[in-house]
Coordinates of C-alpha atoms in Angstrom, one line a residue:
X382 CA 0.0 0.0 0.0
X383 CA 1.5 3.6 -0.7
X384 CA 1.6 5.9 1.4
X385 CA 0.2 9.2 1.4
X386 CA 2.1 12.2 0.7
X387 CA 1.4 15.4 2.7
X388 CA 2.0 19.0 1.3
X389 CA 2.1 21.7 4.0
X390 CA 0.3 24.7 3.1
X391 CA 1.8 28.0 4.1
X392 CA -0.5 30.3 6.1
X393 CA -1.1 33.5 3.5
X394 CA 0.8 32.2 0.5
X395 CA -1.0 32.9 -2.8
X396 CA -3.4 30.3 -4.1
X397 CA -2.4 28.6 -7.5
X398 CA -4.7 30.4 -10.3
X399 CA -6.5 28.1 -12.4
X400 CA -5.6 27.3 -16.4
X401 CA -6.8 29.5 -18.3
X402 CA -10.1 28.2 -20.5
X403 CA -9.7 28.2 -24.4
X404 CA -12.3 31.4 -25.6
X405 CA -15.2 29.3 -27.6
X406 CA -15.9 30.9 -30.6
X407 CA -19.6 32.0 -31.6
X408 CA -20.3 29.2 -33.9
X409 CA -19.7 26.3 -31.0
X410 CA -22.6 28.2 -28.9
X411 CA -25.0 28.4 -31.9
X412 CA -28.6 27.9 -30.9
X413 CA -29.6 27.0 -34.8
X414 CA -29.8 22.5 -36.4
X415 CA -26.7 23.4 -38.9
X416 CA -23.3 22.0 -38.7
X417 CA -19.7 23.9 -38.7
X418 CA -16.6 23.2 -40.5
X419 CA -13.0 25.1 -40.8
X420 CA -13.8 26.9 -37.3
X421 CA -17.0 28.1 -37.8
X422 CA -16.1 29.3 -41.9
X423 CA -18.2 27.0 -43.4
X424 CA -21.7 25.7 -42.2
X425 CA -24.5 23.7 -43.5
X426 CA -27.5 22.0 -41.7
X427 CA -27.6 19.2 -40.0
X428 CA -29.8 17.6 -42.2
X429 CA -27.5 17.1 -45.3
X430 CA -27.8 13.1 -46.7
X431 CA -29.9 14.5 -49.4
X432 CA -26.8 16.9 -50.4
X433 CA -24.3 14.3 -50.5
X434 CA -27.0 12.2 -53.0
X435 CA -26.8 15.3 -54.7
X436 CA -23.2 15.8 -55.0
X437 CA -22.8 11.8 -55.5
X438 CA -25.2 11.9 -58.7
X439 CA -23.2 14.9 -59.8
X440 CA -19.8 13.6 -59.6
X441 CA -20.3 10.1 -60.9
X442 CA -22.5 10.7 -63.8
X443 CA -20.2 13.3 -64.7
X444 CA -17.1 11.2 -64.4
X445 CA -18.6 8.4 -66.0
X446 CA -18.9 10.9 -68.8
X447 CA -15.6 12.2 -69.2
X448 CA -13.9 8.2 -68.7
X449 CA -16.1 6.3 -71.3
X450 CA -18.0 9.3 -73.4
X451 CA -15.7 11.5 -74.0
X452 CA -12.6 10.1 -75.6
X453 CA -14.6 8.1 -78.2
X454 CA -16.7 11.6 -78.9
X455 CA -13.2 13.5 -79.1
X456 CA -11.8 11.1 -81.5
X457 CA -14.8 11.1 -83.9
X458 CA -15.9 14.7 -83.4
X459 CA -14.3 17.6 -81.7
X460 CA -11.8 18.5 -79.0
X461 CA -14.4 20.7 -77.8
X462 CA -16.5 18.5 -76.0
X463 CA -14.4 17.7 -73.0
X464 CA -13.6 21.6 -72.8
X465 CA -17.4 22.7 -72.7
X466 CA -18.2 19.7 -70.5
X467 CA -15.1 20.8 -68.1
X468 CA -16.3 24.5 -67.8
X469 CA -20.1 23.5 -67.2
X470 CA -18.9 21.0 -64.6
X471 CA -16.6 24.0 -62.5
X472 CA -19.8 26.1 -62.6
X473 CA -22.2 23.3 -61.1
X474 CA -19.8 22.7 -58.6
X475 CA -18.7 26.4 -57.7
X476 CA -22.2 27.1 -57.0
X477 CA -23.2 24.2 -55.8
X478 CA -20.6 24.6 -52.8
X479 CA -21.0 28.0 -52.5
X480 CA -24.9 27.7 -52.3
X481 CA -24.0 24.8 -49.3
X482 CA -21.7 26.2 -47.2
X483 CA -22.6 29.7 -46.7
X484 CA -24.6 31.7 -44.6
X485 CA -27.9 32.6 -46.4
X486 CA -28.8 35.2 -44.5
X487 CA -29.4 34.1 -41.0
X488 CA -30.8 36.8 -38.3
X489 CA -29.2 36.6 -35.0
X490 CA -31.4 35.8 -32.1
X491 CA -32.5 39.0 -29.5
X492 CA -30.4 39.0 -26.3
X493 CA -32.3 38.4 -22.8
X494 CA -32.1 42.5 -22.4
X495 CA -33.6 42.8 -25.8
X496 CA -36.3 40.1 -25.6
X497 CA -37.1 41.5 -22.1
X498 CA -37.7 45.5 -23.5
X499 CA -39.6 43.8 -26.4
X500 CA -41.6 41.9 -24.5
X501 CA -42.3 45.5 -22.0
X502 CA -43.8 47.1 -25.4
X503 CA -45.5 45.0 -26.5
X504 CA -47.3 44.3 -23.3
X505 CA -47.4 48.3 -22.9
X506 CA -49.3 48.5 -26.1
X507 CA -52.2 45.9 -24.5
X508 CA -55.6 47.1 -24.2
X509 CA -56.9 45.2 -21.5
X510 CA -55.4 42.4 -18.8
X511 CA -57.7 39.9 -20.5
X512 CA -57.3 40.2 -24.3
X513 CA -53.3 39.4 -25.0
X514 CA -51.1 42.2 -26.6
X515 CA -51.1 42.1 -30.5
X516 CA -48.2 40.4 -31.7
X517 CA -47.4 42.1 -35.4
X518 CA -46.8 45.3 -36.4
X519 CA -47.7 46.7 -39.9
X520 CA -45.3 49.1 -41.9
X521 CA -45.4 51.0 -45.3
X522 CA -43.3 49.7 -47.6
X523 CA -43.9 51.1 -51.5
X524 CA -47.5 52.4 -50.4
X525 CA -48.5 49.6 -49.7
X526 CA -48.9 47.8 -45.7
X527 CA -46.6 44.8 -44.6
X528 CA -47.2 43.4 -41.5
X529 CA -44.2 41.9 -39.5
X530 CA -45.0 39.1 -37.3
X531 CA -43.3 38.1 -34.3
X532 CA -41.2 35.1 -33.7
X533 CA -41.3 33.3 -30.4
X534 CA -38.1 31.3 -31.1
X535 CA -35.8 34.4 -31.6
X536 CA -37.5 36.6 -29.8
X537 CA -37.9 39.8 -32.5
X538 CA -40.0 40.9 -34.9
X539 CA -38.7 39.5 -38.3
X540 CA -38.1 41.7 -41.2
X541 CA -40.1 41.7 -44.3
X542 CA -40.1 38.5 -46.2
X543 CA -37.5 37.2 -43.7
X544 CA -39.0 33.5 -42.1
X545 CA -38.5 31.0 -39.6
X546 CA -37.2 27.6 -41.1
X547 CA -38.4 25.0 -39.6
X548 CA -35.8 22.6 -40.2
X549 CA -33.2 25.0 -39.4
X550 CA -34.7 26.5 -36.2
X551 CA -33.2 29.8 -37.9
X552 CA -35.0 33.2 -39.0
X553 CA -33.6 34.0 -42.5
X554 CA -33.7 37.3 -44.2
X555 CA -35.5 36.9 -47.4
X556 CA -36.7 33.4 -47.2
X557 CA -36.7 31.7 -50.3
X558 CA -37.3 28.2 -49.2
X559 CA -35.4 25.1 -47.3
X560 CA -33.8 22.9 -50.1
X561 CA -32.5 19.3 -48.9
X562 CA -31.1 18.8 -52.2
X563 CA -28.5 21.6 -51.7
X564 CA -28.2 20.7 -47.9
X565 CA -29.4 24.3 -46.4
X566 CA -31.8 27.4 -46.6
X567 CA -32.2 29.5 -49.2
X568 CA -32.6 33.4 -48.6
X569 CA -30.9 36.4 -49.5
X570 CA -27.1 36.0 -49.3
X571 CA -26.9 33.0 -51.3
X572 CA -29.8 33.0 -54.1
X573 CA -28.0 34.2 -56.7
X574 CA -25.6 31.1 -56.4
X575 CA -28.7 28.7 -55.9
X576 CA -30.2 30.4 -59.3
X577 CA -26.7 29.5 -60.8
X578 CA -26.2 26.0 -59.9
X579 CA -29.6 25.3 -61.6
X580 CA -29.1 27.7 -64.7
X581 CA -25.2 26.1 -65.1
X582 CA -26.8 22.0 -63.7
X583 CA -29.8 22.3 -66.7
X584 CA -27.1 23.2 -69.4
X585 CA -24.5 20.5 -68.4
X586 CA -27.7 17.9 -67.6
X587 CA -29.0 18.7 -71.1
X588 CA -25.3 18.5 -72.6
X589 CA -24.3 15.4 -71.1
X590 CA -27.3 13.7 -72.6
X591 CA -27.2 14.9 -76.1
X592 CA -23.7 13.8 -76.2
X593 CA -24.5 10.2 -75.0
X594 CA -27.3 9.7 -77.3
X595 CA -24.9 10.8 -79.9
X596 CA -21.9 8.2 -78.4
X597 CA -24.7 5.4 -78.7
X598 CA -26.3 6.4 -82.3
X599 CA -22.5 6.6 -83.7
X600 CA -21.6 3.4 -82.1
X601 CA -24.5 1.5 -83.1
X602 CA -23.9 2.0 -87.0
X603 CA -20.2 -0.1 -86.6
X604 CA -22.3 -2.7 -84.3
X605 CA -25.4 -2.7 -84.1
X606 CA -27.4 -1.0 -81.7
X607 CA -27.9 -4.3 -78.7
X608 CA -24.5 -4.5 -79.1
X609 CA -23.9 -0.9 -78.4
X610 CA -25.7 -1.4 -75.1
X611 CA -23.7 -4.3 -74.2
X612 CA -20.8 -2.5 -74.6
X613 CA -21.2 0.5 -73.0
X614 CA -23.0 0.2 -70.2
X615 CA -21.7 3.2 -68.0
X616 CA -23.0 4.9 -71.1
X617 CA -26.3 3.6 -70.4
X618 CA -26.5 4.4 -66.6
X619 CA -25.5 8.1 -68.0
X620 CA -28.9 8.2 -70.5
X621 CA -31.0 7.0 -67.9
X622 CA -30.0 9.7 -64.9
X623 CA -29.8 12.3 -67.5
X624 CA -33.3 11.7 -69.1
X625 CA -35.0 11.0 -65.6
X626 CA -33.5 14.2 -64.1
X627 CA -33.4 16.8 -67.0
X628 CA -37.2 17.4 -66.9
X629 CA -37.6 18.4 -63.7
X630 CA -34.0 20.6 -63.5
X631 CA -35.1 22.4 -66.5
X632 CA -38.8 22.8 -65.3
X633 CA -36.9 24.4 -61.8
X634 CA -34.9 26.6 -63.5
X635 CA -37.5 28.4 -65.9
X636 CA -39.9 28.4 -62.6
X637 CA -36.7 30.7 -60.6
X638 CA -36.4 32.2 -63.6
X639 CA -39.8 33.9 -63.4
X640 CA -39.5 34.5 -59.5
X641 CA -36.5 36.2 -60.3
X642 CA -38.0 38.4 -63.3
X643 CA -40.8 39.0 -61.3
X644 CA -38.7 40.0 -57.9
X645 CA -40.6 37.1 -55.8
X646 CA -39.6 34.3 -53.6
X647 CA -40.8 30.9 -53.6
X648 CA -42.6 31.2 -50.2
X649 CA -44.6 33.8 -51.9
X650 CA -45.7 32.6 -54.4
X651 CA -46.9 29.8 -53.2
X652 CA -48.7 31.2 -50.6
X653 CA -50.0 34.0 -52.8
X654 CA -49.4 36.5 -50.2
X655 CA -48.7 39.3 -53.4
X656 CA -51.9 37.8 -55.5
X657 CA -54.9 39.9 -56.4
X658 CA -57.1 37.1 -56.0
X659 CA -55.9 37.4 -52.1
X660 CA -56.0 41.1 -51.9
X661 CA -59.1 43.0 -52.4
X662 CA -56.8 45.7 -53.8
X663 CA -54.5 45.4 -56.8
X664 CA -51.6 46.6 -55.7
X665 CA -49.4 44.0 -56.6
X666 CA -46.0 42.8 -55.3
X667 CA -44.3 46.0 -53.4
X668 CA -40.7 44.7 -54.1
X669 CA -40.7 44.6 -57.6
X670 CA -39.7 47.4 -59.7
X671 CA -42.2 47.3 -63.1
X672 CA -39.4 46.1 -65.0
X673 CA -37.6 42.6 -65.6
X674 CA -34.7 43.8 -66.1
X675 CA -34.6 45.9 -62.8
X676 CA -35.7 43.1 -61.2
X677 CA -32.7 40.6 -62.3
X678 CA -30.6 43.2 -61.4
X679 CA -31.4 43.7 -58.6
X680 CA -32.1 40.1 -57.3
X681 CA -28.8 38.8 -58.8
X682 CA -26.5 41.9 -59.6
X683 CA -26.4 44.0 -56.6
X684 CA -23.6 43.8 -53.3
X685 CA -23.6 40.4 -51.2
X686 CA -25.0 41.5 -47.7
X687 CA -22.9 41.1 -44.9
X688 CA -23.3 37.7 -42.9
X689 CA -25.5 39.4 -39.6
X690 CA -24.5 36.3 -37.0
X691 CA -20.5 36.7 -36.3
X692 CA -19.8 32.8 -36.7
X693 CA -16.1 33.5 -35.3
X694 CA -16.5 35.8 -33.2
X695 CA -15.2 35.4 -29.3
X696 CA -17.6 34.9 -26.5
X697 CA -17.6 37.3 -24.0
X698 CA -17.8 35.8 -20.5
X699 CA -20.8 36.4 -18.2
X700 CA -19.9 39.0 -15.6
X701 CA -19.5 37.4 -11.9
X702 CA -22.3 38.8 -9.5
X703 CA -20.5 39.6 -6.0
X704 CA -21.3 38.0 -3.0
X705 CA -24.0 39.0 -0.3
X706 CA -23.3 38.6 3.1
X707 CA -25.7 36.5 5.4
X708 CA -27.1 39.8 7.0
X709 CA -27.7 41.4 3.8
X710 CA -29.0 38.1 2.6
X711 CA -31.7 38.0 5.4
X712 CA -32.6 41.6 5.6
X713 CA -33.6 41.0 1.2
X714 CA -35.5 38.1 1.6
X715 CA -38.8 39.1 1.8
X716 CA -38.2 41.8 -0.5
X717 CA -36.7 38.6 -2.8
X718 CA -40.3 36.8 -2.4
X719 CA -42.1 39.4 -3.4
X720 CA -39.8 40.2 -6.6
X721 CA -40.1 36.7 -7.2
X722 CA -43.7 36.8 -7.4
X723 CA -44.1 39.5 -9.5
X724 CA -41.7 38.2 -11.7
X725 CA -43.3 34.5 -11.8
X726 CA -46.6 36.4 -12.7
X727 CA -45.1 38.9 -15.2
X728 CA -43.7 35.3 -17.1
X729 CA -47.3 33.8 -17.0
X730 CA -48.7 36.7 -18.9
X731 CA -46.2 36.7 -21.2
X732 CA -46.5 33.2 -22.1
X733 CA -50.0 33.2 -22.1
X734 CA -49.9 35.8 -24.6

């Protein structure tokens, strides 16, 4: 058995201060469902098997295309196929990764000060005890009203067309919609590279299968058509993704292409919220500027918005409250209760609201 070993502690020496704790870093405190890579550059939701399908189909169709389409193509036709497919493929994925791994335009969450002085006018604003405080607010925007509803997840009022996503418990300015295929929201920061993957996916989709049906007819005059099949069978796995997925890439890109022209989102259209079959009045959509061109513009064309949440940033430590002694502790405990009680009371009414 060991024995024990005894340190004597000198009376009024200086206790040992303890390590210092590595600052965390905004994005590991996150209260959204998405997941961070490269320390907190890069994030995407939680959620993302339906990107890496995405980015599977992608890659091996596309290989397939360059291993067994290509060379036969570029020794009967032109050198100019493996270049056009090349530059198609670097815009896909560009804006593929771009549209997965950035911010789209993600609100921050109100503080507890904030939330609390909210929550004080809006209850100000109440009529009566017994009817709850109204919980939107309406603003002109173009002449026309826009009410702003409030969130009871972040605590605020959201911005026009910003919306909560459900899947990633985030409010996001300009809400497009949550896509599973690209693996995160859609909304105002990264649109314009969500427009381009489809734009640059439906031209190298539509090229990839014209140049296999092309590879097969070609082949099957030396062969014989069955024979052809036999033979290239990575040729035939290309036809049938391409011709089972071109439809509906196309059909998505000319339906963006008229929110785009038209300055809508996809949440709003579907909901109708700028129809006049909704609105007595025909005042139309408020954002958009009477023009298509102004429109693209200004949907596509104008400055990238800052990202609003500080992923990086450095958490400030919560301030230490000082001690009470057991006579100050006593004298403020009735005057504790009855805080307590009000404050117990003011939460009720709040959540009741």
């Amino acid at each position: 058995m060991k024995a024990c070993e005894y340190q004597q502690i000198t009376p009024g020496a200086p206790a040992q201060a303890p390590a210092p704790r590595r600052p965390r870093r905004k994005w590991e405190v996150f209260p959204g469902r998405n997941r961070f890579f490269c320390d907190g550059r890069l994030m995407l939701a939680r959620q993302s098997g339906v990107f890496l399908l995405t980015l599977g189909l992608i890659l091996s169709t596309t290989c397939l295309f360059f291993v067994f389409d290509c060379p036969f193509l570029t020794q009967h036709l032109t050198f100019a196929i493996p270049i056009i497919g090349g530059i198609l493929f670097f815009f896909v994925m560009c804006s593929l990764l771009r549209t997965s791994f950035s911010d789209p335009g993600i609100l921050p969450r109100a503080t507890p000060c904030e939330a609390a002085d909210l929550e004080k006018q809006i209850n100000d604003t109440g009529s009566s005890m017994y009817r709850p405080p109204p919980r939107t607010k309406e603003v002109m925007i173009n002449g026309q009203v826009v009410k702003l509803k409030y969130c009871f997840t972040c605590k605020m009022f959201r911005p026009p067309r910003a919306l909560h996503c459900s899947v990633c418990d985030n409010c996001v300015e300009r809400f497009d919609h949550h896509c599973p295929w690209v693996g995160n929201c859609v909304g105002k920061r990264n649109y314009r590279f969500f427009y381009t993957f489809l734009l640059s996916l439906s031209f190298l989709t539509a090229f990839v299968f014209a140049c296999v049906i092309t590879h097969l007819i070609l082949r099957s005059q030396e062969s014989g058509f069955l024979n052809t099949l036999k033979e290239t069978p990575a040729s035939v796995l290309e036809l049938v993704v391409c011709f089972f997925s071109v439809w509906s890439i196309l059909g998505l890109s000319g339906f963006h292409t008229y929110l785009v022209a038209s300055n809508l989102t996809t949440n709003e259209d579907i909901k109708g919220s700028w129809s006049t079959k909704r609105n007595s009045e025909d005042l139309g959509n408020p954002y958009s500027h009477k023009s298509i061109i102004t429109n693209c513009c200004a949907v596509l064309c104008g400055p990238l918005p800052p990202s609003l949440i500080d992923r990086r940033g450095i958490v400030e430590p919560e301030p230490l409250l000082p001690l009470t002694t057991k006579s100050e502790s006593v004298s403020l405990g009735t005057k504790s209760d009855t805080s307590l009680d009000a404050a117990c009371q003011d939460f009720a009414i709040s959540c009741t609201a």
